[in-house]
Short mmCIF file of C-alpha atoms and ligand atoms in Angstrom, two decimals:
data_model
loop_
_atom_site.label_atom_id
_atom_site.label_comp_id
_atom_site.label_asym_id
_atom_site.label_seq_id
_atom_site.Cartn_x
_atom_site.Cartn_y
_atom_site.Cartn_z
CA MET A 1169 0.00 0.00 0.00
CA THR A 1170 1.32 3.45 -0.87
CA ALA A 1171 0.66 6.56 1.19
CA ASN A 1172 -1.57 7.90 -1.58
CA ASP A 1173 -3.62 4.75 -2.11
CA SER A 1174 -7.16 5.78 -1.15
CA SER A 1175 -9.02 2.79 -2.63
CA PRO A 1176 -11.76 1.77 -0.17
CA HIS A 1177 -10.07 -1.48 0.87
CA HIS A 1178 -6.79 0.27 1.66
CA LEU A 1179 -8.42 3.30 3.24
CA GLN A 1180 -10.25 1.11 5.74
CA LEU A 1181 -7.16 -0.61 7.21
CA THR A 1182 -4.38 0.66 9.44
CA ARG A 1183 -0.77 0.01 8.40
CA ASP A 1184 -0.74 -3.14 10.53
CA GLY A 1185 -3.99 -4.46 9.03
CA GLN A 1186 -6.58 -3.48 11.68
CA LEU A 1187 -9.96 -2.03 10.71
CA ARG A 1188 -10.24 1.75 11.09
CA HIS A 1189 -13.25 2.23 8.77
CA PHE A 1190 -15.64 -0.44 7.42
CA LEU A 1191 -16.53 0.46 3.84
CA THR A 1192 -16.44 -2.75 1.81
CA LEU A 1193 -15.46 -6.41 2.11
CA ASP A 1194 -13.14 -6.03 -0.90
CA GLY A 1195 -9.56 -6.50 0.19
CA LEU A 1196 -10.43 -7.99 3.60
CA ASP A 1197 -8.92 -11.45 3.97
CA ARG A 1198 -10.38 -14.58 5.51
CA ALA A 1199 -8.52 -14.04 8.79
CA LEU A 1200 -10.05 -10.58 9.30
CA LEU A 1201 -13.57 -11.71 8.30
CA THR A 1202 -13.24 -14.63 10.74
CA ASP A 1203 -12.04 -12.23 13.43
CA ILE A 1204 -15.20 -10.14 12.90
CA LEU A 1205 -17.37 -13.28 13.19
CA ASP A 1206 -15.54 -14.46 16.32
CA THR A 1207 -15.79 -11.02 17.93
CA ALA A 1208 -19.52 -10.92 17.12
CA ASP A 1209 -19.92 -14.37 18.65
CA SER A 1210 -18.45 -13.03 21.89
CA PHE A 1211 -21.07 -10.23 21.92
CA ILE A 1212 -24.09 -12.51 21.48
CA GLU A 1213 -24.03 -13.29 25.20
CA VAL A 1214 -24.29 -9.54 26.00
CA GLY A 1215 -27.71 -9.47 24.31
CA GLU A 1216 -28.89 -12.27 26.57
CA ARG A 1217 -28.05 -10.43 29.82
CA THR A 1218 -30.51 -8.41 31.90
CA ILE A 1219 -28.13 -5.41 31.67
CA LYS A 1220 -27.17 -5.51 28.00
CA LYS A 1221 -24.08 -3.30 28.15
CA VAL A 1222 -20.29 -3.42 27.91
CA PRO A 1223 -18.12 -0.28 28.31
CA LEU A 1224 -16.04 -0.53 25.10
CA LEU A 1225 -17.31 2.73 23.55
CA ARG A 1226 -18.06 4.59 26.79
CA GLY A 1227 -17.63 8.34 26.25
CA ARG A 1228 -17.65 7.95 22.45
CA THR A 1229 -20.24 9.60 20.21
CA VAL A 1230 -21.74 7.63 17.31
CA VAL A 1231 -23.84 9.47 14.70
CA ASN A 1232 -26.32 7.54 12.56
CA LEU A 1233 -26.58 9.31 9.20
CA PHE A 1234 -29.25 7.57 7.13
CA PHE A 1235 -30.01 9.35 3.85
CA GLU A 1236 -32.19 6.38 2.79
CA SER A 1237 -34.96 4.61 4.70
CA SER A 1238 -34.14 1.69 6.98
CA THR A 1239 -35.72 -0.36 9.74
CA ARG A 1240 -33.29 -3.20 10.56
CA THR A 1241 -29.91 -1.60 9.86
CA ARG A 1242 -30.58 1.69 11.61
CA SER A 1243 -32.22 0.11 14.69
CA THR A 1244 -29.53 -2.53 15.13
CA PHE A 1245 -26.70 0.01 14.70
CA GLU A 1246 -28.36 2.15 17.37
CA LEU A 1247 -28.80 -0.80 19.74
CA ALA A 1248 -25.25 -2.00 19.05
CA ALA A 1249 -23.78 1.42 19.85
CA LYS A 1250 -25.87 1.69 23.03
CA ARG A 1251 -24.84 -1.83 24.12
CA LEU A 1252 -21.23 -0.67 23.70
CA SER A 1253 -22.12 2.29 26.00
CA ALA A 1254 -21.65 4.98 23.31
CA ASP A 1255 -23.72 8.17 23.15
CA VAL A 1256 -25.85 7.89 19.99
CA LEU A 1257 -27.19 10.66 17.82
CA ASN A 1258 -29.72 9.73 15.14
CA LEU A 1259 -29.81 12.60 12.68
CA ASP A 1260 -33.27 12.86 11.12
CA ILE A 1261 -32.36 13.77 7.55
CA SER A 1262 -35.92 14.79 6.65
CA THR A 1263 -35.88 17.54 9.34
CA SER A 1264 -32.13 18.34 9.14
CA ALA A 1265 -30.59 21.29 7.30
CA THR A 1266 -29.97 18.92 4.33
CA SER A 1267 -33.59 19.75 3.40
CA LYS A 1268 -32.56 23.46 3.29
CA GLY A 1269 -29.81 22.72 0.78
CA GLU A 1270 -26.82 22.10 3.07
CA SER A 1271 -24.24 19.90 1.33
CA LEU A 1272 -23.12 16.54 2.71
CA SER A 1273 -19.63 17.96 3.34
CA ASP A 1274 -20.98 20.89 5.36
CA THR A 1275 -23.31 18.63 7.37
CA LEU A 1276 -20.30 16.44 8.22
CA LEU A 1277 -18.08 19.39 9.16
CA ASN A 1278 -20.73 20.53 11.61
CA LEU A 1279 -21.15 17.06 13.12
CA GLU A 1280 -17.35 16.71 13.40
CA ALA A 1281 -17.34 20.06 15.27
CA MET A 1282 -19.50 18.31 17.91
CA ALA A 1283 -16.58 15.88 18.55
CA SER A 1284 -18.22 12.85 16.94
CA ASP A 1285 -16.13 9.67 16.92
CA MET A 1286 -17.99 7.59 14.35
CA PHE A 1287 -20.42 8.08 11.47
CA VAL A 1288 -22.67 5.22 10.36
CA VAL A 1289 -23.68 6.14 6.82
CA ARG A 1290 -26.41 4.89 4.51
CA HIS A 1291 -26.65 6.69 1.18
CA SER A 1292 -28.27 6.11 -2.22
CA GLN A 1293 -25.01 7.06 -3.99
CA SER A 1294 -22.46 4.26 -4.35
CA GLY A 1295 -19.17 5.44 -2.84
CA ALA A 1296 -20.62 8.04 -0.42
CA PRO A 1297 -19.07 6.42 2.72
CA HIS A 1298 -15.72 6.15 0.90
CA PHE A 1299 -15.92 9.84 -0.03
CA ILE A 1300 -16.57 10.73 3.62
CA ALA A 1301 -13.76 8.47 4.88
CA GLU A 1302 -11.29 10.23 2.57
CA SER A 1303 -12.04 13.65 3.99
CA VAL A 1304 -13.02 13.02 7.61
CA THR A 1305 -10.88 14.22 10.54
CA PRO A 1306 -8.25 11.62 11.58
CA GLY A 1307 -9.57 9.49 14.44
CA VAL A 1308 -13.20 9.45 13.21
CA ALA A 1309 -14.38 6.05 11.94
CA ILE A 1310 -16.81 5.64 9.01
CA ILE A 1311 -19.04 2.58 8.81
CA ASN A 1312 -20.93 1.80 5.60
CA ALA A 1313 -24.58 0.94 6.32
CA GLY A 1314 -25.36 0.42 2.59
CA ASP A 1315 -24.36 2.60 -0.37
CA GLY A 1316 -26.29 2.54 -3.65
CA ARG A 1317 -25.79 -0.76 -5.46
CA HIS A 1318 -22.20 -1.01 -4.22
CA ALA A 1319 -21.96 -2.69 -0.82
CA HIS A 1320 -23.72 -3.54 2.44
CA PRO A 1321 -20.83 -5.11 4.33
CA THR A 1322 -22.39 -5.41 7.81
CA GLN A 1323 -25.45 -7.12 6.28
CA ALA A 1324 -23.21 -9.67 4.53
CA MET A 1325 -21.30 -10.30 7.77
CA LEU A 1326 -24.46 -10.86 9.82
CA ASP A 1327 -25.55 -13.28 7.10
CA MET A 1328 -22.21 -15.10 7.38
CA LEU A 1329 -22.60 -15.29 11.16
CA THR A 1330 -26.08 -16.79 10.70
CA ILE A 1331 -24.78 -19.36 8.17
CA ARG A 1332 -21.88 -20.32 10.45
CA GLN A 1333 -24.24 -20.76 13.42
CA HIS A 1334 -26.47 -23.13 11.45
CA LYS A 1335 -23.94 -24.96 9.28
CA GLY A 1336 -20.78 -24.88 11.39
CA GLN A 1337 -18.42 -23.96 8.54
CA PHE A 1338 -18.40 -22.62 4.97
CA GLU A 1339 -16.32 -25.28 3.21
CA GLY A 1340 -18.40 -27.30 0.76
CA LEU A 1341 -21.61 -25.32 1.25
CA LYS A 1342 -23.83 -24.73 -1.77
CA VAL A 1343 -25.41 -21.30 -1.46
CA ALA A 1344 -27.82 -19.59 -3.88
CA ILE A 1345 -28.85 -15.94 -4.02
CA VAL A 1346 -32.19 -15.53 -5.78
CA GLY A 1347 -33.88 -12.56 -7.44
CA ASP A 1348 -32.87 -8.97 -8.07
CA VAL A 1349 -29.08 -9.30 -8.04
CA LEU A 1350 -28.74 -6.37 -10.48
CA HIS A 1351 -29.78 -3.72 -7.95
CA SER A 1352 -28.53 -5.49 -4.82
CA ARG A 1353 -25.63 -4.16 -2.75
CA VAL A 1354 -26.36 -7.03 -0.35
CA ALA A 1355 -25.74 -9.70 -3.03
CA ARG A 1356 -22.40 -8.15 -4.04
CA SER A 1357 -21.16 -8.17 -0.45
CA GLN A 1358 -22.51 -11.68 0.20
CA ILE A 1359 -20.79 -13.14 -2.89
CA ARG A 1360 -17.51 -11.56 -1.82
CA ALA A 1361 -17.82 -12.85 1.77
CA LEU A 1362 -18.86 -16.38 0.76
CA ASN A 1363 -15.93 -16.70 -1.65
CA GLU A 1364 -13.40 -15.38 0.85
CA LEU A 1365 -14.71 -17.68 3.60
CA GLY A 1366 -14.45 -20.72 1.31
CA ALA A 1367 -18.04 -21.66 0.38
CA GLY A 1368 -18.17 -24.61 -2.04
CA GLU A 1369 -20.42 -22.93 -4.62
CA VAL A 1370 -22.12 -19.55 -4.84
CA ARG A 1371 -24.97 -19.56 -7.35
CA VAL A 1372 -27.20 -16.72 -8.47
CA ILE A 1373 -30.69 -17.58 -9.73
CA ALA A 1374 -32.52 -14.84 -11.63
CA PRO A 1375 -33.85 -13.76 -15.01
CA GLY A 1376 -31.18 -12.23 -17.25
CA THR A 1377 -32.76 -8.79 -16.87
CA LEU A 1378 -32.03 -8.83 -13.11
CA LEU A 1379 -28.37 -9.83 -13.38
CA PRO A 1380 -25.38 -7.51 -13.87
CA LYS A 1381 -23.59 -8.08 -17.20
CA ASP A 1382 -20.38 -9.39 -15.63
CA VAL A 1383 -22.04 -11.35 -12.83
CA GLU A 1384 -19.76 -14.43 -13.08
CA SER A 1385 -16.74 -12.19 -12.53
CA LEU A 1386 -18.10 -11.46 -9.03
CA GLY A 1387 -17.37 -15.10 -8.17
CA CYS A 1388 -20.58 -17.06 -8.80
CA THR A 1389 -22.27 -19.44 -11.22
CA VAL A 1390 -25.55 -18.48 -12.93
CA GLU A 1391 -28.80 -20.43 -13.17
CA TYR A 1392 -31.88 -19.05 -14.91
CA ASP A 1393 -34.17 -21.92 -13.96
CA MET A 1394 -35.26 -21.93 -10.30
CA ALA A 1395 -36.01 -25.68 -10.12
CA ARG A 1396 -32.51 -26.56 -11.39
CA GLY A 1397 -30.94 -23.89 -9.19
CA MET A 1398 -32.57 -25.14 -5.97
CA LYS A 1399 -31.07 -28.64 -6.31
CA ASP A 1400 -28.86 -29.69 -3.35
CA LEU A 1401 -28.74 -26.20 -1.81
CA ASP A 1402 -27.62 -25.81 1.80
CA VAL A 1403 -28.57 -22.12 1.96
CA VAL A 1404 -31.01 -20.10 -0.14
CA ILE A 1405 -30.96 -16.31 0.18
CA MET A 1406 -33.95 -14.49 -1.29
CA LEU A 1407 -33.71 -10.85 -2.39
CA ARG A 1408 -36.35 -8.15 -2.57
CA LEU A 1409 -37.29 -6.69 -5.96
CA GLN A 1410 -35.78 -3.19 -5.62
CA LYS A 1411 -38.37 -1.29 -7.61
CA GLU A 1412 -37.04 2.07 -6.38
CA ARG A 1413 -33.80 1.37 -8.30
CA MET A 1414 -35.38 -0.05 -11.47
CA GLU A 1415 -35.29 2.06 -14.59
CA GLY A 1416 -37.81 0.81 -17.16
CA ALA A 1417 -39.64 -2.53 -17.27
CA LEU A 1418 -37.24 -5.33 -16.31
CA LEU A 1419 -40.04 -7.82 -15.55
CA PRO A 1420 -43.27 -8.83 -17.35
CA SER A 1421 -45.11 -8.53 -13.97
CA GLU A 1422 -44.63 -9.25 -10.26
CA ARG A 1423 -47.04 -12.17 -10.63
CA GLU A 1424 -44.91 -13.72 -13.36
CA PHE A 1425 -41.76 -13.13 -11.30
CA TYR A 1426 -43.33 -14.89 -8.31
CA ARG A 1427 -44.42 -17.84 -10.49
CA LEU A 1428 -40.89 -18.30 -11.84
CA TYR A 1429 -38.62 -17.16 -9.00
CA GLY A 1430 -40.74 -16.81 -5.84
CA LEU A 1431 -39.80 -19.26 -3.08
CA ASN A 1432 -42.68 -21.54 -2.08
CA GLN A 1433 -42.75 -24.88 -0.26
CA GLN A 1434 -42.68 -26.88 -3.50
CA LYS A 1435 -39.51 -25.18 -4.73
CA LEU A 1436 -37.87 -25.36 -1.27
CA ALA A 1437 -38.49 -29.14 -1.23
CA LEU A 1438 -36.01 -29.42 -4.15
CA ALA A 1439 -33.14 -28.24 -1.94
CA HIS A 1440 -31.28 -30.26 0.73
CA PRO A 1441 -33.80 -31.14 3.49
CA GLU A 1442 -31.80 -29.03 5.98
CA CYS A 1443 -31.47 -26.04 3.66
CA ILE A 1444 -31.91 -22.77 5.57
CA VAL A 1445 -33.92 -19.86 4.11
CA MET A 1446 -32.54 -16.33 4.45
CA HIS A 1447 -33.65 -12.85 3.42
CA PRO A 1448 -31.99 -9.51 4.33
CA GLY A 1449 -35.41 -7.86 4.59
CA PRO A 1450 -37.65 -6.08 4.11
CA ILE A 1451 -39.54 -9.11 2.77
CA ASN A 1452 -42.40 -8.81 0.31
CA ARG A 1453 -44.71 -11.75 0.96
CA GLY A 1454 -46.19 -13.15 -2.23
CA VAL A 1455 -43.63 -11.28 -4.38
CA GLU A 1456 -40.37 -13.12 -3.69
CA ILE A 1457 -41.35 -15.43 -0.82
CA GLU A 1458 -44.44 -17.30 0.39
CA SER A 1459 -45.50 -16.71 4.02
CA ALA A 1460 -45.42 -20.46 4.77
CA VAL A 1461 -41.68 -20.41 3.88
CA ALA A 1462 -40.82 -17.03 5.46
CA ASP A 1463 -42.42 -18.12 8.76
CA GLY A 1464 -41.59 -21.84 8.37
CA PRO A 1465 -39.16 -24.12 10.22
CA GLN A 1466 -36.30 -23.63 7.73
CA SER A 1467 -36.45 -19.83 7.90
CA VAL A 1468 -33.67 -18.05 9.83
CA ILE A 1469 -34.75 -14.56 8.75
CA LEU A 1470 -35.31 -13.25 12.28
CA ASN A 1471 -32.03 -14.82 13.49
CA GLN A 1472 -30.35 -12.63 10.87
CA VAL A 1473 -31.91 -9.55 12.45
CA THR A 1474 -30.76 -10.56 15.95
CA ASN A 1475 -27.24 -11.25 14.67
CA GLY A 1476 -27.14 -7.75 13.19
CA ILE A 1477 -26.61 -6.30 16.67
CA ALA A 1478 -23.61 -8.52 17.50
CA ILE A 1479 -21.98 -7.98 14.09
CA ARG A 1480 -22.41 -4.21 14.35
CA MET A 1481 -21.01 -4.22 17.90
CA ALA A 1482 -18.00 -6.14 16.55
CA VAL A 1483 -17.37 -3.83 13.60
CA MET A 1484 -17.82 -0.62 15.63
CA SER A 1485 -15.55 -1.74 18.46
CA MET A 1486 -12.88 -3.04 16.06
CA ALA A 1487 -12.88 0.17 13.97
CA MET A 1488 -12.63 2.35 17.08
CA GLY A 1489 -9.80 0.13 18.34
CA GLY A 1490 -7.99 0.55 15.00
CA GLN A 1491 -8.39 4.34 15.15
CA VAL A 1492 -6.98 4.45 18.69
CA ALA A 1493 -4.04 2.17 17.78
CA GLU A 1494 -3.23 4.29 14.74
CA ARG A 1495 -3.30 7.51 16.77
CA GLN A 1496 -1.00 6.00 19.39
CA GLN A 1497 1.39 4.82 16.68
CA LYS A 1498 1.53 8.31 15.12
CA LEU A 1499 2.14 9.95 18.53
CA SER A 1500 4.86 7.43 19.30
CA GLU A 1501 6.54 8.13 15.92
CA ARG A 1502 6.54 11.82 16.80
CA GLY A 1503 8.02 10.98 20.22
CA GLN A 1504 4.96 12.24 22.10
CA THR A 1505 4.24 9.15 24.23
N1 CP B 537 -31.48 -5.38 5.32
C1 CP B 537 -31.62 -4.05 5.39
O1 CP B 537 -30.70 -3.29 5.01
O2 CP B 537 -32.82 -3.64 5.87
P1 CP B 537 -33.22 -2.11 6.16
O3 CP B 537 -33.34 -1.42 4.83
O4 CP B 537 -34.52 -2.16 6.93
O5 CP B 537 -32.12 -1.50 6.97
#
């Protein structure tokens, strides 16, 4: 890495390979991803206590900056920060000065002036968290909570934690991601994580109109037929049709999509009998998944939500630790410690 290399995967690591921002899974190796999963595992027990708190971020200020709507990600980041004992500020973008024309940079400068230690950012523009990480004051950590179609790294990691809990390991697993891969930041991060962690096969199942042109280059095989694609699966991950990101008619109709690619009990019966069913949410019942499957015995959809808190506690505490270590290293180089 050169001093000028500001690619997201270099920007997010300290010189000795610790997290200092969490922007993308690109460039993070298996050891670091496993460290995140192991750290999250150690936080699961905190959520089962009567007093659900540890002091790791005591005195720190975490700002949730969500420029796009969210239920799961925003709530679990807030709970994770509170369980780490941080002070949490949820900026309501609809009533903030952004609605009066203030730029993102000016909003951030003002929040930095309040001595914030961490920004959790969701934005419709791919690359927005990277842009912020490049310009933010040293010592402030940026966590990507989903940017455009680019990445949703904490979602992918909570999905990996859920898979590991149910399957024990990744080696040899056959995993399929079904539906609107084209518009999905979640799918891109999941494919990256599954490959790095050693999954046996990552398949995408979708009509051609909902696949990116170079999808195989992401590290997956492609299946257009759902019945063939479901065969022998250990894990099936359903995706929401992201109509807010669709330009033009990519589907004949939702009804036709559900007939061909919606997950019902008949299609699930084609997979391995212990196949688990996942969905990042929000789910659209009767569009990509049948209620009997979403609420059925093979569904781990709500486990994913619970695991979101532990994964976000892990990522926030690790990034803050990396920022502190980097600051200490710089002070020591200047002979100030
Ligand atoms: N999975 C996910 O990102 O859900 P939200 O949009 O509710 O945060």
